[in-house]
XYZ file of C-alpha atoms in Angstrom:
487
model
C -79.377 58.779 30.013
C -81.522 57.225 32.419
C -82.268 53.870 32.542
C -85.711 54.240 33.550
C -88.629 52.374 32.236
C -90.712 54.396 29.886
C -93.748 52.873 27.302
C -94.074 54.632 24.322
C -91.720 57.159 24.828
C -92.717 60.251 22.154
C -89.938 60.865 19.548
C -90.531 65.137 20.059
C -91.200 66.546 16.723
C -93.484 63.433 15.159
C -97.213 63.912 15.928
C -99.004 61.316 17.578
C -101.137 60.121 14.819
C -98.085 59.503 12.886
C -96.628 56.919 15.419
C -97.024 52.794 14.916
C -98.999 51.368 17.857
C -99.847 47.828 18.718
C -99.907 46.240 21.464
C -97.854 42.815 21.393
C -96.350 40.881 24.158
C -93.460 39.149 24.752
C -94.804 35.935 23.489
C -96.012 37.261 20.278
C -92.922 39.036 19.588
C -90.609 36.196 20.505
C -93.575 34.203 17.331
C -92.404 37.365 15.159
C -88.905 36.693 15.510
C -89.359 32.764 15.124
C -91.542 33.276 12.196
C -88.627 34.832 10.817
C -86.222 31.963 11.045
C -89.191 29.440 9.470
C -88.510 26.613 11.948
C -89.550 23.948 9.503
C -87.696 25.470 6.314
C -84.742 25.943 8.312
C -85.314 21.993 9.557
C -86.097 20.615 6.330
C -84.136 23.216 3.986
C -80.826 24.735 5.895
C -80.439 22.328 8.047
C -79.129 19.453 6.058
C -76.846 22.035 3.967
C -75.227 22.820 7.491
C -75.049 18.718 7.992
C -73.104 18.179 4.974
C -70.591 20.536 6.110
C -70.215 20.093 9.201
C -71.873 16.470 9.954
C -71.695 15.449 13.882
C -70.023 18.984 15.389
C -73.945 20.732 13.901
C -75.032 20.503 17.514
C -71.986 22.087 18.733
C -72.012 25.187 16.712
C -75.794 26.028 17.144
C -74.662 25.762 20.862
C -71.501 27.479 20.220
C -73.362 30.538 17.891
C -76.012 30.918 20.762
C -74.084 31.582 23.423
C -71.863 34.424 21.038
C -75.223 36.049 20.307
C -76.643 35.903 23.712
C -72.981 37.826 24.194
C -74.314 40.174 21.819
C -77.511 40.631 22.968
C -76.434 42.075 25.924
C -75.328 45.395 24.699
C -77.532 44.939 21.994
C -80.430 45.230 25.033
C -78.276 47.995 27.015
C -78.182 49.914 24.106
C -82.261 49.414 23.387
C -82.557 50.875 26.760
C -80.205 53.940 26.151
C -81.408 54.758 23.041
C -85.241 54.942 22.790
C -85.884 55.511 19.538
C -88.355 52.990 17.363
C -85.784 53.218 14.297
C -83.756 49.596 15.506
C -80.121 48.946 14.121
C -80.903 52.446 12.277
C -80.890 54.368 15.320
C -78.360 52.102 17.353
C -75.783 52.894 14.594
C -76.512 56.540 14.557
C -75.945 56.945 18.371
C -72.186 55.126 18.264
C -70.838 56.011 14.568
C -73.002 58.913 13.544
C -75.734 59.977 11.300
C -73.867 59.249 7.781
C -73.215 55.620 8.931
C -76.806 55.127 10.373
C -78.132 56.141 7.412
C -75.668 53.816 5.513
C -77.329 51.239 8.231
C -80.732 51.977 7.256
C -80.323 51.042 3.542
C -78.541 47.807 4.340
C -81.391 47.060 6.684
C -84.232 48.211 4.374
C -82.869 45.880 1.148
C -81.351 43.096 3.178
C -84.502 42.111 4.425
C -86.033 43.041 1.140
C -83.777 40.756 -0.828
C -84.271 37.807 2.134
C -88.196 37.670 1.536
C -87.626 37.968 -1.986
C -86.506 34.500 -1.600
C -90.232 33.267 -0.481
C -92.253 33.699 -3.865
C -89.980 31.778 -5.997
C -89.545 28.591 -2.843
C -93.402 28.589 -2.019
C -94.326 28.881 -5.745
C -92.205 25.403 -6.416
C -93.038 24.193 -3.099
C -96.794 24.497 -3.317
C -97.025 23.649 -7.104
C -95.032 20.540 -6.442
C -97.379 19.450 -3.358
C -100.638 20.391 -6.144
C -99.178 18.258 -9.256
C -97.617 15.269 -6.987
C -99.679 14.878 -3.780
C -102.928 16.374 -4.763
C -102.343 15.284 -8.949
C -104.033 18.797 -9.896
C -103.197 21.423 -12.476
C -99.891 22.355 -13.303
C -100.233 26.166 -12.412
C -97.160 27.738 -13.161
C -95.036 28.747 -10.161
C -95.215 32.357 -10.509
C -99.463 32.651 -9.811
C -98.396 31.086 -6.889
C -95.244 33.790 -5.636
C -97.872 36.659 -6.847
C -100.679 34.991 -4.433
C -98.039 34.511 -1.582
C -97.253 38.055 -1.967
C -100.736 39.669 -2.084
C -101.330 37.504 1.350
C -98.515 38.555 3.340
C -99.395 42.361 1.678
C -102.749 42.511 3.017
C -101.399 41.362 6.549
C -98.761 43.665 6.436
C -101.259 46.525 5.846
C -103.016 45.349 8.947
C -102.849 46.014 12.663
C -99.351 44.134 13.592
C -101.375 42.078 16.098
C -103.031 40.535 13.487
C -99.852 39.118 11.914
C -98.393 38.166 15.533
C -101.652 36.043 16.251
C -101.521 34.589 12.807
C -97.725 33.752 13.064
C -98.114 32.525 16.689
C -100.707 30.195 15.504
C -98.274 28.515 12.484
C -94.971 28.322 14.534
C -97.092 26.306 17.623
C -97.763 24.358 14.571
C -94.520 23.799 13.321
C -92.798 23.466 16.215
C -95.040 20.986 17.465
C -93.896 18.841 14.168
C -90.468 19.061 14.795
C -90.326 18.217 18.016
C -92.570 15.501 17.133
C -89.630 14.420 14.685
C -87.318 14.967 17.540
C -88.889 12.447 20.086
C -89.421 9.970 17.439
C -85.898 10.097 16.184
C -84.284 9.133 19.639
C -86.828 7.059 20.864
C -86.240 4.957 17.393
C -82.590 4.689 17.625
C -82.489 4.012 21.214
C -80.511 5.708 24.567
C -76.928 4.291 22.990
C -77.237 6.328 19.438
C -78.455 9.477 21.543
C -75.674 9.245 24.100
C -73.047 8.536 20.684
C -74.125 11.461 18.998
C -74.612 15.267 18.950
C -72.500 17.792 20.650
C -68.905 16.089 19.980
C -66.440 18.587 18.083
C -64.670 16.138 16.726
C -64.080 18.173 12.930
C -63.875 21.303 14.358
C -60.906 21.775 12.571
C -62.096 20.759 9.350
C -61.976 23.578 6.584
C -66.282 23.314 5.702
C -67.073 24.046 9.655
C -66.599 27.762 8.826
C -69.283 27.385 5.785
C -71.541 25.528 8.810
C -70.880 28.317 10.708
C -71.870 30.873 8.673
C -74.841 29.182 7.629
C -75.946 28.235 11.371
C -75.743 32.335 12.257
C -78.218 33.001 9.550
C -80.486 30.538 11.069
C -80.862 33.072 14.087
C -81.842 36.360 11.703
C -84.877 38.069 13.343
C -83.826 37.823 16.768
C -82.314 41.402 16.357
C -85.269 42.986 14.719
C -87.269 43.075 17.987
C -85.657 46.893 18.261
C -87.864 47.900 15.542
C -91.356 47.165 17.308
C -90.677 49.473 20.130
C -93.977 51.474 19.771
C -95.847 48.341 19.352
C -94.962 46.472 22.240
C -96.178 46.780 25.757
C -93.635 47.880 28.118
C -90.413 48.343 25.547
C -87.743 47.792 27.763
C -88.999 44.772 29.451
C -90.779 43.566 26.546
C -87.830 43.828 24.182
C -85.012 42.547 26.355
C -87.411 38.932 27.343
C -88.098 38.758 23.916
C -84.545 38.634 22.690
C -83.153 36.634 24.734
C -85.449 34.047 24.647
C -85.300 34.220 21.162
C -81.330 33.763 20.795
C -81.603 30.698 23.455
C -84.976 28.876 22.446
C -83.392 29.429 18.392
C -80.176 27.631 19.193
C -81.646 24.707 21.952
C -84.503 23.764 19.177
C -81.896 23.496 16.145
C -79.429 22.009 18.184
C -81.729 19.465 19.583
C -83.218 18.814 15.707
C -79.732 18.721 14.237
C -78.904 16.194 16.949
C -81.896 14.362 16.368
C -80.776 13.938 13.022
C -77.369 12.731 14.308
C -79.267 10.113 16.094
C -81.441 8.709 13.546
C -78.658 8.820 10.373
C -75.588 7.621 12.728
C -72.587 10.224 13.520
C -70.283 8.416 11.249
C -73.195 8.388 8.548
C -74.847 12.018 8.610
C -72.805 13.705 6.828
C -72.935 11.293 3.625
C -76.374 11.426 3.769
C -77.062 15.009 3.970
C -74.428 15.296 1.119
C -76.189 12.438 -0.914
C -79.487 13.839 -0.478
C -79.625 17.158 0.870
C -83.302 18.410 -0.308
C -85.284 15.223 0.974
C -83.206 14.021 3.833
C -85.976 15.378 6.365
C -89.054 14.773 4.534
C -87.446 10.605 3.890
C -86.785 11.019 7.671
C -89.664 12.033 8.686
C -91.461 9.353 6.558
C -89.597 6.507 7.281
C -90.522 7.719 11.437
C -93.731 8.826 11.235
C -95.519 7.894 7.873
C -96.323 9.528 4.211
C -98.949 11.180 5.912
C -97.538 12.858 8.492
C -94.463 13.717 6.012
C -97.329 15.095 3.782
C -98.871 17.302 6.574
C -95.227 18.389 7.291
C -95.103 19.637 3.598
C -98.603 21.716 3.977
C -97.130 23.472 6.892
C -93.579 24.054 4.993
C -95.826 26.079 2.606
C -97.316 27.710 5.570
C -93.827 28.412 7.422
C -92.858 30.016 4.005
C -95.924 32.730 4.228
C -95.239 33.501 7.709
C -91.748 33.936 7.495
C -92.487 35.919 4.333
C -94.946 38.140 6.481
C -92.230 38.673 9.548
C -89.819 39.815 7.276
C -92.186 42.139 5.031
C -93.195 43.670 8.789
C -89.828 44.298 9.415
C -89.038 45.670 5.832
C -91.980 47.801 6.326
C -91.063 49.353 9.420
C -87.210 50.424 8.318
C -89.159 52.130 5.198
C -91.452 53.799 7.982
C -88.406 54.859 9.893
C -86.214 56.539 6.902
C -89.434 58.078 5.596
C -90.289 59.706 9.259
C -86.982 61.135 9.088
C -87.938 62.286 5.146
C -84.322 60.449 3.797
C -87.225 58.945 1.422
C -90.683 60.559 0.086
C -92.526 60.971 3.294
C -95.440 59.431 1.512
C -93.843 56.154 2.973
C -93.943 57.883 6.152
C -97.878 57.542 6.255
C -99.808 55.530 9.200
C -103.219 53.842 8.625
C -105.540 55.897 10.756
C -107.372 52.876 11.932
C -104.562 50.036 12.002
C -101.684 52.006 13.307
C -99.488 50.022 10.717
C -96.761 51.709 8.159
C -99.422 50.474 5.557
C -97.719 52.701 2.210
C -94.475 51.023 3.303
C -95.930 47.351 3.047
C -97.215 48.066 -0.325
C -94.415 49.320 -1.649
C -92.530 46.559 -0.911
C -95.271 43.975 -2.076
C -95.477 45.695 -5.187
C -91.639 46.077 -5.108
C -91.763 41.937 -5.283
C -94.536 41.791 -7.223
C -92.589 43.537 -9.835
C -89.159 41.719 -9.549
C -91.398 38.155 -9.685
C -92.629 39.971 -13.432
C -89.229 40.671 -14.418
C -87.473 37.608 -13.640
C -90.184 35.255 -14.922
C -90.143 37.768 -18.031
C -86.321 36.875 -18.457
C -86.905 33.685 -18.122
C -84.697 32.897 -14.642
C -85.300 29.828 -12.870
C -86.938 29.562 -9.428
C -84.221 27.461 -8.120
C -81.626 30.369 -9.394
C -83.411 33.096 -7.838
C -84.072 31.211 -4.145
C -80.369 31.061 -3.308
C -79.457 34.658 -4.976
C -82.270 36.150 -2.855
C -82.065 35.082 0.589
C -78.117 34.942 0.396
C -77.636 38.429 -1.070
C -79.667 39.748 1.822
C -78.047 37.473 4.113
C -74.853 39.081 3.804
C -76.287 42.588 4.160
C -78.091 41.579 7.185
C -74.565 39.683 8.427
C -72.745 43.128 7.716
C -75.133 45.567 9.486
C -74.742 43.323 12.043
C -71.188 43.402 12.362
C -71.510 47.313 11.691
C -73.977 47.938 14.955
C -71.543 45.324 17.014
C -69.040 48.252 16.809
C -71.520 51.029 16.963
C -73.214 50.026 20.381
C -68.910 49.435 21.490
C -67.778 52.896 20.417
C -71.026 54.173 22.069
C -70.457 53.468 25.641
C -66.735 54.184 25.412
C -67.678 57.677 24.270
C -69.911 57.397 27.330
C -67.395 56.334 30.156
C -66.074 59.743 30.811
C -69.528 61.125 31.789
C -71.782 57.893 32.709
C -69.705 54.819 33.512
C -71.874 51.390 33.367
C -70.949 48.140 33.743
C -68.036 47.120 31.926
C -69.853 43.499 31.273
C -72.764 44.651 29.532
C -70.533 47.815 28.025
C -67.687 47.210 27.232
C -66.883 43.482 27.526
C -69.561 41.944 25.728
C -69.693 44.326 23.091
C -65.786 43.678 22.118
C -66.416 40.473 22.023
C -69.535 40.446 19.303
C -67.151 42.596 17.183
C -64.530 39.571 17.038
C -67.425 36.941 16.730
C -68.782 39.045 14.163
C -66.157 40.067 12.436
C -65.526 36.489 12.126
C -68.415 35.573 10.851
C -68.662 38.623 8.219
C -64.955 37.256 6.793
C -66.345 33.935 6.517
C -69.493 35.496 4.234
C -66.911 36.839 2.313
C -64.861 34.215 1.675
C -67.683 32.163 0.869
C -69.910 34.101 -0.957
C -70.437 32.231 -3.950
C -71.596 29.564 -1.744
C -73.766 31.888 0.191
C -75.692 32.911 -3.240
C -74.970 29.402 -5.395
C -73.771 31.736 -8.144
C -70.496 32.193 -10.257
C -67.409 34.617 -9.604
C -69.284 37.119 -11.607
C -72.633 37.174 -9.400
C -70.210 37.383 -6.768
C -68.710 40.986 -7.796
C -71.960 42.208 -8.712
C -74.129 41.456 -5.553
C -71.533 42.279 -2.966
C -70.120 45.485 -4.552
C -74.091 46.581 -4.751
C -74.218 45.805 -1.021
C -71.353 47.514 0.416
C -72.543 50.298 -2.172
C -75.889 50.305 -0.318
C -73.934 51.217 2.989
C -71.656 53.753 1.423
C -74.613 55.279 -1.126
C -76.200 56.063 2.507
C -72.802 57.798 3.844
C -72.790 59.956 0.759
C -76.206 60.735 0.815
C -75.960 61.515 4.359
C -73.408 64.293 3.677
C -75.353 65.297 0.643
C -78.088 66.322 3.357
C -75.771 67.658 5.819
C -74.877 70.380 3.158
C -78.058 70.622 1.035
C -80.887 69.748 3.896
C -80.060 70.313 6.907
C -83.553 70.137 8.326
C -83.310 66.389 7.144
C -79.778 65.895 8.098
C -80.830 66.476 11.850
C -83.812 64.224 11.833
C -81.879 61.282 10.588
C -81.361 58.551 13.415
C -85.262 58.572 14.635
C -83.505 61.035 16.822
C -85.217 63.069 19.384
C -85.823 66.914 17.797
C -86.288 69.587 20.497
């Protein structure tokens, strides 16, 4: 196939009015994908977990993971550019493994990132009702009003034109980053040149059995970056658009972490970090921040953690949305899901759904009587590890693809064959390390640990099945899966 430039390239068979449009740059969608990673969550909230494990070498494996996915971005982007089609990592594995895996892809996709924003209510409900009672000394509203408000917000946002959502999220993560890096400057201008020059990118414990946990933990910071596939029709100039966008995504993700993590370094000590993330792992940036800045500042930092929450929540719920869209234009689910707002141009029934979707599981679990702080891990770890796997799964999809391709349309080997092999390793890697550790990816027992990961490699072989089901029941369906083109 060509590698020609084309905008909005027409998927034959799907009627105009049924297609997303938007019309988002590569700033905005760069703001998507950092929205995604909530800067000051992952600051204030992952960061310090990665700390305790892996102390003074955090620097060095943000630097280390971003330069393996910019690796995998690059057939990650060739393949964007080969295969047109607005259906993301469910197209990409379509075109190199086939249409029973792809649709296996699509269902890890769709509940991954369903399961990661699930994570939101239950964190912004404690968060904000904390900040209310403490800070603000007003009523003690219980914590799920607050995960059913969160929701209905990022719901009616979702139902919007996408632009909305990319303004909105542009306009909170210039906000938070803006407080981090203030935290950053004030860190190693407090400590002095000597404590910056001692600490940071040293990989002194690299062989130290907990880096792998840091690892794992440090690739998750970077979800979202491959989701910029999805937005094809709502982008201006795809190819271009897309390709920017990821890779300053993958680079400007790992420099800002790595700087953060090394500003931490700085103000805690290297020999001292990692006994005080350990000691106090859920206030070790908020007493940072304080003891550098002032309560005040540390309390606006808290207003805007409750804000990075919502527009995380609302990147991922776009996302969600649009793999619902995707397997619904390709009627693997009721086409009803299918259905564009005639005025918006968003996949409005999709974003409902999954509101409602955690609307109901907020119900349920409160219901039962499950603790916030049980379901926050459960959630965005779960989903996590689909994520990791799909992942892992399109590494060796967009590989197999442009072997298959040699024979007929040789391309570089770098971007083809090269780069691809070596995300599968890196990933592969990193997918045995989620497995290994699951139990510390979800903060649940042995028994959690069956359950959630047989239901996710279920997910991926439920599609396979149902794939064949189609081949021999629905044909018409079986052809359209992929977001292929239909002559």
């Amino acid at each position: 196939m060509s590698n020609t430039t084309i905008d909005k390239p027409k998927v034959t068979g799907s009627a105009p009015e049924s297609r997303l449009n938007g019309n988002m740059g590569v700033g905005e969608l760069v703001m998507n994908v950092l929205a995604f990673s909530s800067p000051l969550a992952t600051v204030a909230g992952t960061l310090p977990v990665l700390l305790m494990f892996s102390g003074q070498t955090a620097p060095a494996i943000y630097v280390l993971v971003t330069l393996m996915l910019l690796i995998f971005s690059v057939g990650f982007v060739k393949m964007s550019r080969s295969v047109q089609s607005p259906g993301g990592f469910y197209s990409f594995v379509t075109a190199g493994l086939g249409k029973p895996a792809g649709l296996g892809g699509a269902f890890l996709a769709l509940f991954g990132y369903i399961f990661i924003g699930f994570f939101a209510p239950s964190f912004f409900g404690v968060t904000l009702q904390g900040f209310v009672v403490n800070t603000l000394h007003g009523p003690e509203i219980p914590w799920y009003w607050y995960g059913l408000a969160i929701i209905a917000v990022t719901t009616a946002l979702a139902y919007n034109r996408i632009d909305l959502s990319a303004k909105l999220l542009t306009a909170v993560m210039l906000l938070e980053v803006a407080i981090i890096v203030v935290f950053d400057v004030a860190s190693f201008s407090a400590k002095g040149l000597d404590a910056v020059r001692s600490a940071g990118f040293v990989p002194s414990s690299a062989t130290n059995a907990t880096v792998g946990l840091a690892l794992l933990f440090a690739v998750g910071n970077f979800f979202g970056f491959e989701a910029t596939v999805i937005y094809r029709d709502e982008v201006k100039n795809p190819d271009k658009t897309i390709s920017r966008a990821t890779y300053l995504a993958v680079a400007g993700i790992g420099l800002f972490y790595a700087i953060a993590a090394w500003a931490f370094i700085a103000f805690f000590g290297p020999d001292n970090v990692q006994a005080a993330a350990s000691s106090d792992t859920v206030n070790l940036f908020n007493n940072a921040v304080g003891a550098l800045v002032g309560k005040i500042f540390a309390d606006v930092t808290t207003i805007l953690l409750i804000t990075s929450v919502l527009a995380c929540m609302l990147s991922i719920q776009n996302i969600a949305a649009r793999y619902g869209f995707s397997l619904a234009a390709d009627h693997a689910v009721p086409a009803f899901f299918g259905r564009v707002h005639p005025r918006h141009k968003s996949p409005y029934v999709a974003a409902i759904a999954i509101g409602l979707i955690w609307a109901a599981a907020t119900v349920l679990f409160t219901v039962l009587g499950v603790s916030p702080d049980a379901l926050y891990p459960i959630a965005s770890g779960s989903g996590t590890f689909a994520v990791l796997l799909l992942m892992f799964i399109t590494s060796f999809a967009v590989l197999v693809y442009f072997l298959r391709r040699r024979s007929f349309a040789p391309e570089s080997v770098w971007k083809t064959i090269v780069a691809p092999l070596i995300s599968v390793v890196f990933l592969g890697v990193v997918t045995y390390l989620a497995i290994a550790n699951y139990p510390e990816l979800i903060g649940g027992s042995a028994e959690m640990t069956v359950i959630f990961m047989s239901f996710t490699f279920a997910l991926f072989f439920g599609g396979v099945v149902y794939a064949f089901f189609l081949r021999s029941r629905r044909p018409d369906i079986y052809v359209r899966l992929g977001r292929q083109k239909i002559d």
